Coordinates of C-alpha atoms in Angstrom, one line a residue:
X555 CA -28.5 30.1 -5.1
X556 CA -25.7 28.8 -7.4
X557 CA -26.9 26.1 -9.8
X558 CA -24.7 22.9 -9.9
X559 CA -24.5 23.1 -13.7
X560 CA -23.0 26.4 -13.2
X561 CA -20.4 25.5 -10.7
X562 CA -16.7 25.2 -11.7
X563 CA -15.0 22.5 -9.3
X564 CA -11.2 22.0 -8.3
X565 CA -10.2 19.2 -6.5
X566 CA -6.6 19.4 -5.0
X567 CA -5.3 15.7 -3.9
X568 CA -2.4 16.4 -0.7
X569 CA -2.2 12.5 -0.2
X570 CA -3.1 10.1 2.5
X571 CA -2.2 7.6 4.1
X572 CA -4.5 5.5 6.8
X573 CA -4.3 2.2 8.5
X574 CA -6.6 1.3 6.1
X575 CA -6.3 3.3 3.3
X576 CA -3.4 4.6 0.8
X577 CA -3.4 7.1 -1.6
X578 CA 0.3 8.4 -2.1
X579 CA 1.2 8.3 -6.0
X580 CA 1.2 5.5 -7.7
X581 CA -1.5 5.2 -5.7
X582 CA -4.7 7.2 -5.9
X583 CA -7.5 7.2 -2.8
X584 CA -10.7 6.8 -2.6
X585 CA -11.2 9.9 -1.4
X586 CA -11.2 12.5 -4.7
X587 CA -12.7 9.5 -6.8
X588 CA -16.3 9.6 -4.4
X589 CA -16.2 13.2 -3.9
X590 CA -16.2 13.9 -8.1
X591 CA -19.0 11.4 -8.1
X592 CA -20.8 13.0 -5.5
X593 CA -19.8 16.2 -6.6
X594 CA -21.9 14.3 -10.1
X595 CA -24.6 13.0 -8.3
X596 CA -25.5 16.7 -7.3
X597 CA -25.5 17.8 -11.1
X598 CA -21.9 19.2 -11.7
X599 CA -21.1 18.4 -15.0
X600 CA -17.8 16.6 -15.1
X601 CA -16.3 18.8 -18.1
X602 CA -16.2 21.2 -14.9
X603 CA -14.9 19.2 -12.5
X604 CA -11.1 19.5 -12.5
X605 CA -8.3 17.2 -10.2
X606 CA -4.4 17.6 -9.5
X607 CA -2.4 16.4 -7.2
X608 CA -0.3 18.5 -4.9
X609 CA 3.0 17.4 -7.0
X610 CA 1.2 18.8 -10.4
X611 CA 0.7 21.6 -8.4
X612 CA 5.0 22.2 -7.4
X613 CA 6.2 21.5 -10.8
X614 CA 3.6 23.6 -12.6
X615 CA 2.8 26.9 -11.4
X616 CA -0.1 27.8 -14.2
X617 CA -1.8 24.7 -12.4
X618 CA -2.8 27.0 -9.9
X619 CA -5.0 29.2 -12.2
X620 CA -7.3 26.5 -11.4
X621 CA -7.6 26.5 -7.8
X622 CA -7.5 30.6 -7.7
X623 CA -10.5 30.5 -10.3
X624 CA -12.6 27.4 -9.4
X625 CA -15.9 28.4 -7.6
X626 CA -15.5 25.3 -5.5
X627 CA -12.0 24.0 -4.4
X628 CA -12.0 21.3 -2.2
X629 CA -8.4 19.5 -0.5
X630 CA -8.4 16.1 0.1
X631 CA -5.2 14.9 2.3
X632 CA -4.2 13.4 5.3
X633 CA -1.7 11.3 7.0
X634 CA -2.7 9.4 10.3
X635 CA 0.5 6.8 10.0
X636 CA 4.0 7.7 9.8
X637 CA 6.0 6.9 6.4
X638 CA 8.5 7.4 3.6
X639 CA 6.7 7.7 0.1
X640 CA 8.9 7.7 -3.4
X641 CA 6.2 8.2 -6.1
X642 CA 4.7 11.8 -4.5
X643 CA 5.3 13.8 -1.8
X644 CA 2.8 14.5 0.8
X645 CA 1.2 18.0 1.1
X646 CA 2.7 20.2 4.2
X647 CA 0.4 22.4 6.2
X648 CA 1.8 25.7 4.6
X649 CA 0.9 24.5 1.3
X650 CA -2.4 23.3 2.5
X651 CA -2.9 26.9 3.6
X652 CA -2.0 28.5 0.9
X653 CA -4.4 26.7 -1.1
X654 CA -6.9 28.1 0.9
X655 CA -5.6 31.5 0.3
X656 CA -5.0 31.4 -3.4
X657 CA -8.9 30.0 -3.5
X658 CA -10.9 32.9 -4.6
X659 CA -14.4 30.8 -4.6
X660 CA -15.3 28.4 -1.6
X661 CA -12.5 26.2 -0.3
X662 CA -13.6 22.8 1.4
X663 CA -10.7 20.5 3.0
X664 CA -12.0 17.1 4.0
X665 CA -10.6 13.4 4.3
X666 CA -8.4 12.3 7.5
X667 CA -6.5 15.4 8.1
X668 CA -9.8 15.6 10.2
X669 CA -8.2 13.8 12.6
X670 CA -5.1 16.2 13.3
X671 CA -2.5 18.3 11.5
X672 CA 1.1 17.7 12.5
X673 CA 4.4 19.8 11.6
X674 CA 5.7 16.5 9.6
X675 CA 4.7 13.0 8.8
X676 CA 6.6 11.3 11.6
X677 CA 6.3 9.1 14.5
X678 CA 6.7 9.8 18.1
X679 CA 4.6 12.7 17.3
X680 CA 1.1 14.8 18.7
X681 CA -1.6 16.2 16.3
X682 CA -4.2 18.6 16.8
X683 CA -7.2 19.3 14.3
X684 CA -6.3 22.6 12.1
X685 CA -8.7 24.5 10.3
X686 CA -5.5 26.0 8.1
X687 CA -7.9 28.9 6.4
X688 CA -10.3 26.9 4.7
X689 CA -14.3 28.3 5.1
X690 CA -15.8 25.2 5.6
X691 CA -13.8 21.3 7.1
X692 CA -15.6 18.3 6.6
X693 CA -16.2 16.3 10.1
X694 CA -17.9 13.7 8.3
X695 CA -17.4 12.5 5.1
X696 CA -16.0 15.2 2.9
X697 CA -18.2 13.5 -0.3
X698 CA -21.0 13.9 1.6
X699 CA -20.1 17.2 2.2
X700 CA -19.3 18.4 -0.9
X701 CA -22.6 16.8 -2.2
X702 CA -24.5 18.5 0.6
X703 CA -22.7 21.8 0.1
X704 CA -23.2 22.5 -3.8
X705 CA -26.7 20.9 -2.9
X706 CA -27.3 24.0 -0.6
X707 CA -25.4 26.8 -3.5
X708 CA -22.5 26.7 -1.6
X709 CA -24.4 28.5 1.8
X710 CA -22.9 25.3 4.2
X711 CA -23.9 21.7 4.9
X712 CA -24.3 19.1 7.9
X713 CA -21.2 16.9 9.4
X714 CA -22.4 13.7 8.2
X715 CA -21.3 10.3 6.8
X716 CA -22.7 9.1 3.8
X717 CA -24.0 5.9 3.5
X718 CA -23.2 2.8 1.2
X719 CA -26.5 3.2 -1.0
X720 CA -25.1 6.9 -2.4
X721 CA -21.1 5.5 -2.6
X722 CA -22.9 3.1 -5.1
X723 CA -23.9 5.6 -7.2
X724 CA -20.9 8.5 -6.3
X725 CA -17.6 5.2 -6.5
X726 CA -18.5 4.5 -10.4
X727 CA -19.7 8.4 -11.0
X728 CA -16.2 9.3 -9.7
X729 CA -14.3 7.0 -11.6
X730 CA -14.0 9.5 -14.7
X731 CA -11.0 11.3 -12.1
X732 CA -8.2 8.7 -13.1
X733 CA -8.0 10.1 -16.4
X734 CA -6.4 13.1 -14.7
X735 CA -3.8 11.9 -13.0
X736 CA -0.9 12.4 -14.3
X737 CA 0.5 8.6 -13.4
X738 CA -2.8 7.4 -15.8
X739 CA -2.8 5.0 -16.8
X740 CA 0.0 2.7 -17.0
X741 CA 1.5 3.3 -13.7
X742 CA -1.7 3.6 -11.3
X743 CA -2.5 1.7 -8.8
X744 CA -6.5 2.2 -7.4
X745 CA -7.3 1.8 -3.5
X746 CA -10.2 -0.2 -3.7
X747 CA -12.8 0.3 0.1
X748 CA -14.7 -2.7 0.4
X749 CA -16.1 -1.6 4.2
X750 CA -14.6 0.8 6.6
X751 CA -14.7 1.1 10.4
X752 CA -13.8 -1.6 12.7
X753 CA -15.1 -4.3 15.1
X754 CA -12.2 -3.4 17.8
X755 CA -10.4 -0.6 19.5
X756 CA -6.9 -0.8 19.9
X757 CA -5.8 2.5 21.8
X758 CA -3.8 4.2 18.8
X759 CA -5.8 3.9 15.5
X760 CA -8.2 5.9 14.2
X761 CA -10.0 3.5 12.0
X762 CA -12.5 2.5 14.7
X763 CA -13.3 6.3 14.9
X764 CA -15.1 5.4 11.5
X765 CA -17.4 3.0 13.5
X766 CA -18.2 -0.1 13.1
X767 CA -18.0 -2.3 10.0
X768 CA -19.9 -1.0 7.6
X769 CA -19.3 -3.7 3.8
X770 CA -20.1 -2.3 0.3
X771 CA -21.9 -5.6 -1.5
X772 CA -19.6 -7.5 -3.7
X773 CA -22.1 -6.2 -6.8
X774 CA -21.6 -2.6 -6.0
X775 CA -17.1 -3.0 -5.6
X776 CA -17.2 -5.0 -8.8
X777 CA -19.2 -2.7 -10.5
X778 CA -16.5 0.4 -9.6
X779 CA -14.0 -2.0 -10.9
X780 CA -15.9 -2.3 -13.9
X781 CA -16.3 1.7 -15.0
X782 CA -12.7 2.0 -13.4
X783 CA -11.6 -0.4 -16.1
X784 CA -13.6 0.9 -18.7
X785 CA -11.5 4.4 -18.0
X786 CA -7.8 2.4 -18.2
X787 CA -7.0 1.3 -14.9
X788 CA -5.7 -2.3 -14.7
X789 CA -4.0 -2.3 -11.5
X790 CA -6.3 -2.8 -8.3
X791 CA -5.9 -3.3 -4.2
X792 CA -8.9 -3.9 -2.0
X793 CA -6.9 -2.0 0.7
X794 CA -9.2 0.4 2.4
X795 CA -10.7 -2.2 5.1
X796 CA -9.6 -3.5 8.7
X797 CA -10.0 -7.2 7.5
X798 CA -10.6 -8.3 4.6
X799 CA -11.5 -11.8 5.5
X800 CA -14.7 -10.4 7.4
X801 CA -15.7 -9.2 3.9
X802 CA -19.6 -9.0 3.6
X803 CA -19.9 -11.2 7.3
X804 CA -21.0 -9.3 10.6
X805 CA -17.7 -7.5 10.6
X806 CA -15.8 -10.2 12.6
X807 CA -16.6 -14.0 11.4
X808 CA -15.1 -14.5 8.1
X809 CA -17.6 -14.9 4.9
X810 CA -16.2 -17.1 1.8
X811 CA -18.7 -16.8 -0.2
X812 CA -18.9 -13.5 -0.4
X813 CA -15.1 -13.1 -1.1
X814 CA -15.5 -15.6 -3.9
X815 CA -18.3 -13.6 -5.3
X816 CA -16.1 -10.2 -4.8
X817 CA -12.4 -12.1 -6.1
X818 CA -14.7 -13.7 -9.0
X819 CA -16.6 -10.8 -9.8
X820 CA -13.5 -8.8 -10.3
X821 CA -12.0 -10.9 -12.6
X822 CA -14.8 -11.2 -14.8
X823 CA -15.3 -7.3 -14.9
X824 CA -11.7 -7.0 -15.8
X825 CA -9.9 -10.0 -17.1
X826 CA -6.7 -8.3 -18.5
X827 CA -5.9 -6.4 -14.8
X828 CA -2.5 -6.6 -14.1
X829 CA -2.5 -6.5 -10.3
X830 CA -4.8 -7.5 -7.9
X831 CA -3.5 -7.4 -4.2
X832 CA -5.6 -6.1 -0.7
X833 CA -3.7 -4.7 2.3
X834 CA -5.4 -5.6 5.9
X835 CA -6.0 -9.2 7.3
X836 CA -6.8 -9.6 10.8
X837 CA -5.1 -12.2 12.4
X838 CA -7.5 -12.9 15.2
X839 CA -10.2 -13.3 13.0
X840 CA -7.6 -16.6 11.4
X841 CA -7.6 -18.0 14.8
X842 CA -10.7 -18.0 15.8
X843 CA -12.5 -19.2 12.7
X844 CA -9.6 -21.4 11.0
X845 CA -11.0 -23.3 8.4
X846 CA -13.2 -20.3 7.3
X847 CA -10.4 -18.5 7.4
X848 CA -8.3 -21.2 5.0
X849 CA -11.1 -21.1 3.0
X850 CA -11.3 -17.2 2.0
X851 CA -7.5 -17.5 1.8
X852 CA -7.6 -19.9 -0.7
X853 CA -10.3 -17.9 -2.7
X854 CA -7.8 -14.7 -1.9
X855 CA -4.9 -16.7 -3.7
X856 CA -6.6 -18.4 -6.8
X857 CA -7.7 -14.9 -7.9
X858 CA -4.7 -12.4 -6.8
X859 CA -1.5 -11.7 -8.4
X860 CA 2.0 -12.8 -7.3
X861 CA 3.7 -10.9 -4.4
X862 CA 0.5 -10.2 -3.0
X863 CA 1.0 -8.6 1.2
X864 CA -1.6 -9.3 4.1
X865 CA -0.7 -7.0 6.9
X866 CA -1.7 -8.3 10.1
X867 CA -1.6 -5.4 12.7
X868 CA 0.2 -7.7 15.5
X869 CA 1.6 -3.9 16.8
X870 CA 3.2 -5.8 20.1
X871 CA 4.3 -8.9 21.1
X872 CA 4.4 -7.9 24.6
X873 CA 1.3 -9.2 27.4
X874 CA 1.8 -6.0 29.4
X875 CA 1.6 -4.1 26.4
X876 CA -1.3 -5.8 24.8
X877 CA -3.4 -5.6 27.5
X878 CA -2.9 -1.8 28.1
X879 CA -3.5 -1.5 24.7
X880 CA -6.4 -2.9 24.0
X881 CA -4.6 -5.3 21.4
X882 CA -6.6 -8.0 20.0
X883 CA -4.6 -10.8 19.4
X884 CA -1.5 -11.9 21.3
X885 CA 1.9 -13.4 19.7
X886 CA 0.9 -16.9 19.7
X887 CA -2.4 -16.3 18.2
X888 CA -0.5 -14.1 15.6
X889 CA 1.9 -16.9 15.3
X890 CA -0.7 -19.4 14.5
X891 CA -2.1 -17.1 11.6
X892 CA 0.8 -16.6 10.1
X893 CA 1.8 -20.3 9.6
X894 CA -2.0 -20.6 8.2
X895 CA -1.2 -17.4 5.7
X896 CA 1.7 -20.0 4.6
X897 CA 0.4 -23.2 4.4
X898 CA -2.7 -22.2 2.1
X899 CA -1.3 -19.2 -0.1
X900 CA 2.7 -19.3 0.5
X901 CA 3.3 -21.1 -3.0
X902 CA 4.2 -19.8 -6.1
X903 CA 2.7 -19.7 -9.5
X904 CA 3.2 -22.9 -11.4
X905 CA 3.6 -25.0 -8.1
X906 CA 1.2 -26.8 -6.5
X907 CA -1.1 -25.2 -4.0
X908 CA -0.6 -28.3 -1.5
X909 CA 3.1 -28.0 -1.1
X910 CA 3.0 -24.2 0.2
X911 CA 5.0 -22.8 1.9
X912 CA 7.7 -23.4 -1.1
X913 CA 11.3 -21.8 -0.4
X914 CA 14.9 -23.3 -1.3
X915 CA 16.2 -24.5 -4.3
X916 CA 13.1 -26.3 -5.5
X917 CA 10.9 -23.3 -5.1
X918 CA 9.6 -20.9 -8.5
X919 CA 11.2 -18.3 -9.8
X920 CA 8.1 -16.0 -9.1
X921 CA 7.3 -14.3 -5.8
X922 CA 4.5 -16.4 -3.5
X923 CA 0.5 -15.6 -4.2
X924 CA 0.0 -14.2 -0.7
X925 CA 1.8 -13.5 2.4
X926 CA 1.9 -12.5 6.0
X927 CA 3.0 -9.1 6.5
X928 CA 4.3 -7.6 10.4
X929 CA 3.1 -4.4 11.9
X930 CA 5.0 -3.5 15.1
X931 CA 4.1 -0.1 17.2
X932 CA 6.4 1.2 19.4
X933 CA 5.5 4.0 22.0
X934 CA 2.4 2.8 23.1
X935 CA 1.2 2.6 26.8
X936 CA 2.8 0.8 29.3
X937 CA 5.9 -0.2 27.2
X938 CA 9.3 -0.9 28.0
X939 CA 12.5 -2.2 27.5
X940 CA 11.3 -6.2 27.5
X941 CA 9.0 -5.1 24.8
X942 CA 12.0 -4.7 22.4
X943 CA 12.5 -8.4 23.1
X944 CA 9.1 -10.3 22.8
X945 CA 9.2 -8.2 19.3
X946 CA 12.5 -10.0 18.7
X947 CA 12.0 -13.3 20.1
X948 CA 8.7 -13.1 17.8
X949 CA 10.3 -12.8 14.4
X950 CA 13.0 -15.1 15.3
X951 CA 10.7 -17.4 16.1
X952 CA 8.5 -17.0 12.5
X953 CA 12.2 -17.0 11.0
X954 CA 13.3 -20.4 12.7
X955 CA 10.3 -22.2 11.8
X956 CA 10.6 -22.0 8.3
X957 CA 7.7 -19.3 7.7
X958 CA 7.5 -16.2 5.6
X959 CA 7.2 -12.7 6.0
X960 CA 6.9 -10.3 2.9
X961 CA 7.0 -7.3 5.3
X962 CA 8.2 -6.4 8.6
X963 CA 7.3 -2.7 9.2
X964 CA 8.2 -0.8 12.5
X965 CA 7.4 2.1 13.4
X966 CA 6.7 4.9 16.8
X967 CA 2.9 5.6 17.5
X968 CA 1.3 8.9 15.8
X969 CA -1.1 10.2 18.8
X970 CA -4.6 11.7 17.9
X971 CA -7.2 13.1 19.9
X972 CA -10.3 10.7 20.1
X973 CA -8.0 7.7 20.4
X974 CA -7.1 6.5 23.7
X975 CA -3.4 7.1 23.0
X976 CA -4.5 11.3 23.2
X977 CA -3.6 11.1 27.3
X978 CA -0.3 9.5 26.3
X979 CA 0.5 11.4 23.4
X980 CA 3.7 10.8 22.3
X981 CA 5.8 10.7 25.5
X982 CA 7.0 7.0 25.7
X983 CA 8.0 7.2 22.3
X984 CA 10.3 10.0 22.8
X985 CA 11.5 8.6 26.4
X986 CA 12.9 5.1 23.6
X987 CA 13.2 6.6 20.9
X988 CA 17.6 5.5 20.6
X989 CA 16.4 2.4 22.1
X990 CA 14.3 2.2 19.1
X991 CA 16.8 3.3 16.1
X992 CA 19.0 0.7 17.3
X993 CA 16.2 -2.3 17.6
X994 CA 14.9 -1.2 14.5
X995 CA 18.5 -1.7 12.7
X996 CA 19.1 -4.9 14.5
X997 CA 15.6 -6.2 13.0
X998 CA 16.9 -5.2 9.7
X999 CA 20.0 -6.9 9.9
X1000 CA 19.1 -10.4 11.2
X1001 CA 15.5 -10.7 10.3
X1002 CA 14.5 -8.6 7.4
X1003 CA 17.6 -9.6 4.7
X1004 CA 17.7 -13.4 5.4
X1005 CA 13.7 -13.3 5.4
X1006 CA 13.9 -11.4 1.8
X1007 CA 16.4 -13.7 0.7
X1008 CA 14.0 -16.8 1.6
X1009 CA 11.2 -14.8 -0.1
X1010 CA 12.8 -13.7 -2.9
X1011 CA 15.4 -15.8 -3.4
X1012 CA 18.7 -14.6 -6.1
X1013 CA 16.6 -15.9 -9.9
X1014 CA 13.3 -14.7 -8.6
X1015 CA 11.8 -12.8 -11.5
X1016 CA 10.0 -9.8 -11.2
X1017 CA 7.8 -8.6 -13.7
X1018 CA 7.1 -4.6 -14.9
X1019 CA 9.6 -3.4 -12.9
X1020 CA 8.9 0.8 -13.0
X1021 CA 11.8 3.0 -13.2
X1022 CA 11.3 5.6 -11.0
X1023 CA 14.6 7.3 -9.8
X1024 CA 18.9 7.6 -10.2
X1025 CA 21.0 7.3 -7.0
X1026 CA 24.1 6.8 -6.8
X1027 CA 24.4 5.9 -10.7
X1028 CA 22.0 3.4 -10.4
X1029 CA 18.3 3.4 -11.1
X1030 CA 15.4 2.1 -8.7
X1031 CA 11.9 0.9 -9.5
X1032 CA 9.1 -1.1 -8.1
X1033 CA 6.2 -3.1 -9.4
X1034 CA 2.8 -1.7 -8.2
X1035 CA 1.4 -3.8 -5.9
X1036 CA 1.1 -3.8 -1.8
X1037 CA 4.6 -2.9 -0.4
X1038 CA 6.5 -3.3 -3.6
X1039 CA 10.2 -4.8 -3.3
X1040 CA 12.5 -1.5 -3.9
X1041 CA 14.7 -2.8 -6.8
X1042 CA 17.7 -1.5 -7.7
X1043 CA 20.1 -2.1 -10.9
X1044 CA 23.6 -1.5 -11.3
X1045 CA 23.6 1.5 -14.0
X1046 CA 21.4 4.4 -14.6
X1047 CA 18.4 3.5 -17.1
X1048 CA 16.2 5.7 -18.6
X1049 CA 13.0 6.9 -16.1
X1050 CA 9.6 6.2 -16.7
X1051 CA 10.0 2.3 -18.3
X1052 CA 9.0 -0.4 -17.0
X1053 CA 11.7 -3.7 -17.3
X1054 CA 10.9 -7.5 -16.4
X1055 CA 13.9 -7.9 -13.5
X1056 CA 15.6 -11.2 -12.2
X1057 CA 17.2 -10.5 -8.0
X1058 CA 20.7 -11.3 -8.3
X1059 CA 21.3 -10.1 -4.6
X1060 CA 19.3 -9.1 -1.8
X1061 CA 19.9 -5.6 1.0
X1062 CA 18.0 -5.2 3.9
X1063 CA 14.6 -4.8 2.7
X1064 CA 15.3 -4.0 -1.0
X1065 CA 17.2 -6.4 -3.7
X1066 CA 19.6 -5.9 -6.7
X1067 CA 18.5 -7.1 -10.0
X1068 CA 19.0 -6.8 -14.1
X1069 CA 16.7 -6.9 -16.8
X1070 CA 15.4 -10.1 -17.2
X1071 CA 16.0 -12.1 -19.2
X1072 CA 19.9 -10.7 -19.5
X1073 CA 21.6 -11.0 -22.9
X1074 CA 24.9 -12.1 -22.2
X1075 CA 25.9 -11.1 -25.6
X1076 CA 25.1 -7.3 -25.1
X1077 CA 25.3 -7.2 -21.6
X1078 CA 27.2 -4.5 -20.1
X1079 CA 30.4 -5.3 -17.7
X1080 CA 28.2 -3.5 -14.7
X1081 CA 25.3 -5.9 -15.1
X1082 CA 27.6 -9.0 -15.8
X1083 CA 29.3 -8.2 -12.8
X1084 CA 26.4 -8.5 -10.4
X1085 CA 25.5 -11.5 -11.4
X1086 CA 25.8 -14.0 -8.7
X1087 CA 29.4 -15.7 -8.4
X1088 CA 30.5 -13.5 -11.4
X1089 CA 33.1 -10.4 -10.2
X1090 CA 35.1 -8.2 -12.3
X1091 CA 37.5 -10.5 -13.3
X1092 CA 35.1 -12.9 -14.7
X1093 CA 32.7 -10.9 -16.6
X1094 CA 35.7 -9.5 -18.2
X1095 CA 36.7 -12.8 -19.2
X1096 CA 33.1 -13.1 -20.6
X1097 CA 32.9 -9.8 -22.8
X1098 CA 36.3 -11.4 -24.2
X1099 CA 34.7 -15.2 -24.9
X1100 CA 31.2 -13.5 -26.9
X1101 CA 29.3 -14.2 -28.8
X1102 CA 27.9 -17.6 -26.6
X1103 CA 25.2 -19.6 -28.5
X1104 CA 23.3 -20.7 -25.7
X1105 CA 23.7 -19.9 -21.9
X1106 CA 25.3 -23.4 -20.9
X1107 CA 28.1 -22.3 -23.4
X1108 CA 29.1 -20.0 -20.9
X1109 CA 30.6 -22.7 -18.9
X1110 CA 32.0 -23.2 -15.8
X1111 CA 31.1 -23.8 -12.4
X1112 CA 28.5 -21.2 -12.5
X1113 CA 25.0 -21.5 -13.4
X1114 CA 23.7 -18.5 -15.0
X1115 CA 20.3 -20.2 -17.3
X1116 CA 17.8 -18.3 -14.5
X1117 CA 19.1 -15.2 -15.5
X1118 CA 20.7 -14.8 -19.0
X1119 CA 20.0 -15.8 -22.5
X1120 CA 22.1 -15.3 -25.4
X1121 CA 19.4 -13.4 -27.3
X1122 CA 17.7 -15.7 -29.4
X1123 CA 14.7 -14.7 -27.5
X1124 CA 12.9 -16.2 -23.7
X1125 CA 9.5 -16.4 -22.6
X1126 CA 7.8 -14.3 -20.5
X1127 CA 7.0 -14.3 -17.5
X1128 CA 3.0 -14.8 -16.4
X1129 CA 0.4 -15.0 -13.7

């Protein structure tokens, strides 16, 4: 029997994306952290646990030695929703197979990959379970499988789910793994689990396959944040749950007291945190328990950091599709939920919360504290051409009523075994693919861009934008957080840096910005041209007439005070 204290273990992170869980860099999911903690609890020393991302293995072939030489190699990954990513590229099936071939010791695969593997991470696809040549596949929880496998001397395990008592040990015990992530410490955000499972049974979703909601305690989550903070983490997202408002309750009704213990506890143990965001919030909860929901939303907005997004799973505004797919919220109910979140959390730092939602000339120069996002899913059972009209009408109503959405996510269904969509598969999505493309483009042009201008008008300050890549002579970056804006700068700047930015223009789902505050006495022509109302000729005049003593000294009819300084220093943005 192999003793746990003698094992060398390598964890390979192929990244995950689930309806209630995100793990593509700059995120790190719970899976590798919990698995590392389970290994430690089983007796494997921290010093003998190695963690690599799939991108590290692509970039440095020497790191494959850790895969080959490990007594136990554990792969975690799996994408159950379609997406496109900037910070990392999820593992392809052939790469996962190669991991199993290279591993000379025992190999274990787990995570949402257990629900199925597709040829690509895209909508309108069907998936099937594949073992990809691994010795073991965890059809329960990979962290429980890792614990039991080590405990058995690498002989085997029962496919089981871990419980919250185990997780209370494993979550903090595995926090050390973040130090081995290539993004650590400055550009890494930890996905935090508050619960998993769902009380509802939408036709397409894999989250109900985890069972009914199982909530961690506020103390358990706070303890994990405390330990991660000790390892240098400053960015957190409460994204691993179907409904943040239901935290600490019966699975459906809100529990504001539990939310207060959770959020205030996190702020107490990590007072220097830089990001505290969330993901999923169920609109039906808000509609059925409006006063408790309002209180919970106020608590979140009091403690979070700006730019937070509560994803709403409307999925379809078509009543026919709603009934056929067991969707739990109507378009009217979702609209009321959007309105409530706007009223309770659509204010900006420095403003009076009672003024929410705020936008227009008098609004503050930061992103709102918390806004809803809308998820729309196409290819569901009984979808028809009228479905697209219902969805467009819903989004137009939200805009026309003066409300704000931080994000509109439009995608096509992925069909997984075990969900009701497995019988329908991708047939409807394939049939409507051309209609879907034209509709998506129309929404981007008629709703997304004007909505973005409302949420983040020119002059909005975005602190700590991390510069990620160059394209066509421009530099693109994002803040850390939930669904951050893609920010384009008009010149190539050194990558890997973090800069404060101020928005000067808008695309459909991205913004153009310049560094904030921009020193008008040293700014380039390209940066000056990007300022609102400043073209090439005016930018040339500004350069010729430098230096300026104050922004007001620039003169003319265009007020640049929201964008520029004259090198004498300016106050930096704060929460």
